[in-house]
XYZ file of C-alpha atoms in Angstrom:
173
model
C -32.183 70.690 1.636
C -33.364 73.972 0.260
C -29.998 74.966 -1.500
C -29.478 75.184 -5.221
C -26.183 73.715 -5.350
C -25.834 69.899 -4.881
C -24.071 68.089 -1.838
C -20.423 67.637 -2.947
C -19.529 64.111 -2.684
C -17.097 63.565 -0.287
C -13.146 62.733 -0.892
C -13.566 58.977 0.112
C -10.359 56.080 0.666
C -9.790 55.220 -2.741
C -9.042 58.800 -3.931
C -5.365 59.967 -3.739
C -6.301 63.199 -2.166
C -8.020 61.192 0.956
C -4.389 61.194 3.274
C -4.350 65.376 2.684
C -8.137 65.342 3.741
C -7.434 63.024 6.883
C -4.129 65.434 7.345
C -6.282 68.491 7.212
C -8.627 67.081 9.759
C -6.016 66.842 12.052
C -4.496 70.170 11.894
C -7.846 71.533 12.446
C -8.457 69.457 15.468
C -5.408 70.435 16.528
C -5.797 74.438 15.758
C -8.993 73.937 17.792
C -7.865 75.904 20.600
C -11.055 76.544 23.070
C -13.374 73.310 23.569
C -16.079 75.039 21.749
C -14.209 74.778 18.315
C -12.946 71.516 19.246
C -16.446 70.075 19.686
C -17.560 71.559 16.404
C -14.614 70.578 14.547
C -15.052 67.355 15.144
C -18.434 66.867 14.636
C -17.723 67.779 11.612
C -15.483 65.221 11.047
C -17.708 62.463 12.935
C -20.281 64.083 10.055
C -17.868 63.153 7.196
C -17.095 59.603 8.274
C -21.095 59.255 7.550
C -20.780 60.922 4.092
C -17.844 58.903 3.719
C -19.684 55.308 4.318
C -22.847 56.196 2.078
C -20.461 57.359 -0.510
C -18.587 53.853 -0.483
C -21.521 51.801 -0.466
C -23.097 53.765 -2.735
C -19.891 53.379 -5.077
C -20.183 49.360 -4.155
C -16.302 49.348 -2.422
C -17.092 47.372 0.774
C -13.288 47.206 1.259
C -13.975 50.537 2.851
C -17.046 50.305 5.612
C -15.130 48.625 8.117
C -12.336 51.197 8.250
C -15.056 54.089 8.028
C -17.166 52.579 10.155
C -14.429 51.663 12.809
C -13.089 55.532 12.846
C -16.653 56.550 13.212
C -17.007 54.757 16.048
C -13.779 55.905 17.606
C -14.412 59.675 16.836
C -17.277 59.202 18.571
C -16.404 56.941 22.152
C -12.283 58.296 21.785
C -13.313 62.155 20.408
C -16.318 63.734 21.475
C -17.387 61.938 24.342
C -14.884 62.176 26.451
C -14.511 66.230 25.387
C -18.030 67.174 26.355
C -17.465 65.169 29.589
C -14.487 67.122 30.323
C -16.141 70.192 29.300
C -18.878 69.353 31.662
C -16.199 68.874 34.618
C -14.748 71.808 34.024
C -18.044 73.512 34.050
C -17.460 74.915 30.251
C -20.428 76.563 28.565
C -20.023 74.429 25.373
C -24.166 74.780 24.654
C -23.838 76.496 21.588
C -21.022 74.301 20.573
C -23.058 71.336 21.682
C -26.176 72.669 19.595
C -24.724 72.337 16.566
C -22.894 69.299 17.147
C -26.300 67.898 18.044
C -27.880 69.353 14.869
C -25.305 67.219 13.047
C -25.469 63.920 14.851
C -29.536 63.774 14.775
C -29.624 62.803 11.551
C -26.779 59.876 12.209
C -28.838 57.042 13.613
C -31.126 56.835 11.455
C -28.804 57.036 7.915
C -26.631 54.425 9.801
C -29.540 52.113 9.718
C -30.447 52.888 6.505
C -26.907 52.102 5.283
C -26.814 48.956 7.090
C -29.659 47.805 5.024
C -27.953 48.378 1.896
C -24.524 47.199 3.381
C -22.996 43.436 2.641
C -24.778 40.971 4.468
C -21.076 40.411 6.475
C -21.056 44.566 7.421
C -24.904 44.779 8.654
C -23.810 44.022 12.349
C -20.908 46.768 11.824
C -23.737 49.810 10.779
C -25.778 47.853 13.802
C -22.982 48.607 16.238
C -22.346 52.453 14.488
C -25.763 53.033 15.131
C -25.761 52.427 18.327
C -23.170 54.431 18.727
C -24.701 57.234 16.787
C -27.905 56.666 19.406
C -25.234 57.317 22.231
C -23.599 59.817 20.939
C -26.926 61.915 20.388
C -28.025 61.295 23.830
C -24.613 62.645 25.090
C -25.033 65.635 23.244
C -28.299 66.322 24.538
C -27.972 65.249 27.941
C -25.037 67.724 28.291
C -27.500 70.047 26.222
C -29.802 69.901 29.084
C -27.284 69.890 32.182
C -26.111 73.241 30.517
C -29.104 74.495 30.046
C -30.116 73.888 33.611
C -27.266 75.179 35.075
C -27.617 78.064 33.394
C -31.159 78.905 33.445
C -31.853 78.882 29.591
C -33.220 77.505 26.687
C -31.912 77.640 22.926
C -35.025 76.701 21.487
C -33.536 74.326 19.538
C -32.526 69.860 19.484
C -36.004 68.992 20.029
C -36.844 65.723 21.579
C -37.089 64.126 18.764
C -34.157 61.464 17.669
C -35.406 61.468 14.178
C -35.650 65.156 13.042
C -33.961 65.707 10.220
C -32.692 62.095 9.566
C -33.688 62.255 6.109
C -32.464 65.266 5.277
C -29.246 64.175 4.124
C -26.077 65.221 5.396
C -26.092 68.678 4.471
C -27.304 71.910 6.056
Protein backbone atom coordinates (compact mmCIF):
# COMPACT_ATOMS: atom_id res chain seq x y z
CA UNK A 1 0.00 0.00 0.00
CA UNK A 2 1.64 3.23 -0.96
CA UNK A 3 5.02 1.68 -2.21
CA UNK A 4 6.19 1.63 -5.79
CA UNK A 5 7.56 -1.71 -5.82
CA UNK A 6 5.13 -4.70 -5.92
CA UNK A 7 4.61 -7.36 -3.03
CA UNK A 8 7.09 -10.18 -3.84
CA UNK A 9 5.28 -13.34 -4.04
CA UNK A 10 6.21 -15.53 -1.53
CA UNK A 11 8.56 -18.85 -1.87
CA UNK A 12 5.53 -21.29 -1.50
CA UNK A 13 5.74 -25.62 -1.09
CA UNK A 14 6.16 -26.49 -4.52
CA UNK A 15 9.34 -24.39 -5.07
CA UNK A 16 12.72 -26.13 -4.34
CA UNK A 17 13.97 -23.23 -2.39
CA UNK A 18 10.83 -23.60 0.21
CA UNK A 19 13.01 -26.23 2.84
CA UNK A 20 15.99 -23.24 2.91
CA UNK A 21 13.08 -20.67 3.57
CA UNK A 22 11.45 -22.96 6.37
CA UNK A 23 15.36 -23.55 7.52
CA UNK A 24 15.93 -19.86 7.65
CA UNK A 25 12.86 -19.35 9.71
CA UNK A 26 14.15 -21.44 12.18
CA UNK A 27 17.52 -20.11 12.69
CA UNK A 28 15.97 -16.82 13.11
CA UNK A 29 13.59 -18.01 15.71
CA UNK A 30 16.23 -19.48 17.20
CA UNK A 31 18.82 -16.31 17.02
CA UNK A 32 15.85 -14.53 18.63
CA UNK A 33 17.49 -14.03 21.80
CA UNK A 34 15.22 -11.46 24.02
CA UNK A 35 11.28 -12.18 23.79
CA UNK A 36 10.86 -8.98 22.01
CA UNK A 37 12.62 -10.32 18.77
CA UNK A 38 11.13 -13.58 19.30
CA UNK A 39 7.58 -12.19 19.18
CA UNK A 40 8.38 -10.21 16.07
CA UNK A 41 10.14 -12.88 14.38
CA UNK A 42 7.53 -14.91 14.43
CA UNK A 43 4.88 -12.88 13.53
CA UNK A 44 6.54 -12.59 10.76
CA UNK A 45 6.49 -15.96 10.03
CA UNK A 46 2.70 -16.47 11.24
CA UNK A 47 2.48 -13.39 8.41
CA UNK A 48 4.07 -15.61 5.69
CA UNK A 49 2.01 -18.74 6.28
CA UNK A 50 -0.94 -16.17 5.13
CA UNK A 51 1.02 -15.05 2.01
CA UNK A 52 1.80 -18.52 1.62
CA UNK A 53 -2.06 -19.84 1.48
CA UNK A 54 -3.31 -16.90 -0.89
CA UNK A 55 -0.36 -17.62 -3.03
CA UNK A 56 -1.42 -21.44 -3.36
CA UNK A 57 -4.91 -20.86 -3.94
CA UNK A 58 -4.29 -18.26 -6.02
CA UNK A 59 -1.86 -20.67 -8.08
CA UNK A 60 -4.97 -23.38 -7.82
CA UNK A 61 -2.52 -26.17 -5.74
CA UNK A 62 -4.99 -27.17 -2.98
CA UNK A 63 -2.49 -29.96 -2.16
CA UNK A 64 -0.99 -27.17 -0.15
CA UNK A 65 -3.82 -25.32 2.24
CA UNK A 66 -4.04 -27.96 4.63
CA UNK A 67 -0.33 -28.07 5.42
CA UNK A 68 -0.25 -24.10 5.39
CA UNK A 69 -3.16 -23.80 7.04
CA UNK A 70 -2.30 -26.48 9.78
CA UNK A 71 1.28 -24.64 10.54
CA UNK A 72 -0.63 -21.45 10.71
CA UNK A 73 -2.60 -22.61 13.19
CA UNK A 74 0.20 -24.10 15.21
CA UNK A 75 2.45 -20.93 14.97
CA UNK A 76 -0.21 -19.35 16.33
CA UNK A 77 -1.76 -21.73 19.58
CA UNK A 78 2.16 -23.62 19.83
CA UNK A 79 4.29 -20.07 18.97
CA UNK A 80 3.04 -16.90 19.97
CA UNK A 81 0.55 -17.56 22.41
CA UNK A 82 2.12 -19.23 24.77
CA UNK A 83 5.34 -16.54 24.38
CA UNK A 84 3.31 -13.45 25.14
CA UNK A 85 1.77 -15.42 28.06
CA UNK A 86 5.09 -16.13 29.37
CA UNK A 87 6.18 -12.74 28.68
CA UNK A 88 3.25 -11.53 30.61
CA UNK A 89 4.31 -13.87 33.70
CA UNK A 90 7.44 -12.75 33.71
CA UNK A 91 6.25 -9.24 33.68
CA UNK A 92 8.29 -8.48 30.21
CA UNK A 93 7.60 -5.16 28.52
CA UNK A 94 7.00 -6.83 25.09
CA UNK A 95 4.42 -3.66 24.04
CA UNK A 96 6.36 -2.52 21.32
CA UNK A 97 7.05 -6.01 20.26
CA UNK A 98 3.39 -6.77 20.69
CA UNK A 99 2.45 -3.55 18.55
CA UNK A 100 3.79 -4.67 15.66
CA UNK A 101 2.92 -8.14 15.94
CA UNK A 102 -0.61 -6.81 16.27
CA UNK A 103 -0.19 -4.53 13.22
CA UNK A 104 0.51 -7.77 11.35
CA UNK A 105 -2.17 -10.10 12.60
CA UNK A 106 -5.14 -7.37 12.11
CA UNK A 107 -5.30 -7.86 8.78
CA UNK A 108 -5.39 -11.97 9.26
CA UNK A 109 -9.03 -12.63 10.00
CA UNK A 110 -10.41 -11.09 7.63
CA UNK A 111 -8.00 -12.41 4.40
CA UNK A 112 -8.57 -15.87 6.06
CA UNK A 113 -12.19 -15.50 5.34
CA UNK A 114 -11.74 -14.17 2.22
CA UNK A 115 -9.55 -17.15 1.24
CA UNK A 116 -11.94 -19.54 2.54
CA UNK A 117 -14.38 -18.30 0.05
CA UNK A 118 -12.23 -18.94 -2.77
CA UNK A 119 -10.85 -22.23 -1.16
CA UNK A 120 -12.20 -25.96 -2.32
CA UNK A 121 -15.47 -26.57 -1.07
CA UNK A 122 -13.57 -29.63 1.17
CA UNK A 123 -10.89 -26.71 2.74
CA UNK A 124 -13.70 -23.93 3.62
CA UNK A 125 -14.09 -25.40 7.24
CA UNK A 126 -10.07 -25.43 7.43
CA UNK A 127 -9.82 -21.24 6.59
CA UNK A 128 -13.14 -21.35 9.07
CA UNK A 129 -11.07 -22.86 11.85
CA UNK A 130 -7.69 -20.47 10.78
CA UNK A 131 -9.84 -17.71 11.17
CA UNK A 132 -10.81 -18.28 14.22
CA UNK A 133 -7.68 -18.67 15.18
CA UNK A 134 -6.51 -15.51 13.55
CA UNK A 135 -9.64 -13.80 15.73
CA UNK A 136 -7.80 -15.32 18.87
CA UNK A 137 -4.71 -14.61 18.14
CA UNK A 138 -5.55 -10.76 17.60
CA UNK A 139 -7.36 -10.59 20.78
CA UNK A 140 -4.23 -12.06 22.56
CA UNK A 141 -2.17 -9.54 21.16
CA UNK A 142 -4.25 -6.83 22.22
CA UNK A 143 -5.35 -7.98 25.44
CA UNK A 144 -1.64 -8.26 26.45
CA UNK A 145 -1.45 -4.79 24.53
CA UNK A 146 -3.69 -3.42 27.10
CA UNK A 147 -2.45 -5.32 30.39
CA UNK A 148 0.96 -3.66 29.38
CA UNK A 149 -0.23 -0.66 28.82
CA UNK A 150 -2.00 -0.54 32.14
CA UNK A 151 0.65 -1.67 34.05
CA UNK A 152 2.66 0.72 32.81
CA UNK A 153 0.71 3.78 32.64
CA UNK A 154 0.88 4.42 28.78
CA UNK A 155 -0.52 4.51 25.58
CA UNK A 156 1.17 3.86 22.03
CA UNK A 157 -1.43 5.42 20.17
CA UNK A 158 -1.65 2.77 18.03
CA UNK A 159 -3.96 -1.13 17.39
CA UNK A 160 -7.12 0.64 17.46
CA UNK A 161 -10.21 -1.18 18.40
CA UNK A 162 -10.98 -2.03 15.36
CA UNK A 163 -10.51 -5.93 14.15
CA UNK A 164 -10.78 -4.91 10.60
CA UNK A 165 -8.24 -2.05 10.03
CA UNK A 166 -6.17 -2.70 7.50
CA UNK A 167 -7.61 -6.15 6.43
CA UNK A 168 -7.60 -5.19 2.96
CA UNK A 169 -4.53 -3.85 2.72
CA UNK A 170 -2.79 -6.82 1.73
CA UNK A 171 -0.04 -8.33 3.45
CA UNK A 172 2.46 -5.81 3.07
CA UNK A 173 3.52 -2.72 5.01
Amino acid sequence: AGSAFAEEPPVTPDQPAYVNKLAQEQVDLALASDPGTRVEALAAVIDERVRELRAVLAAKQPQFVAPLANAYMRLVFDGMLPLVQKGEREGLDLTGSLAAAEKRARKHPVMLEELSLQAPPEHEGLFQKAAEAARKHLAALRQALDRGRTQRGGSLGQGGDDPEAGASSGTGE
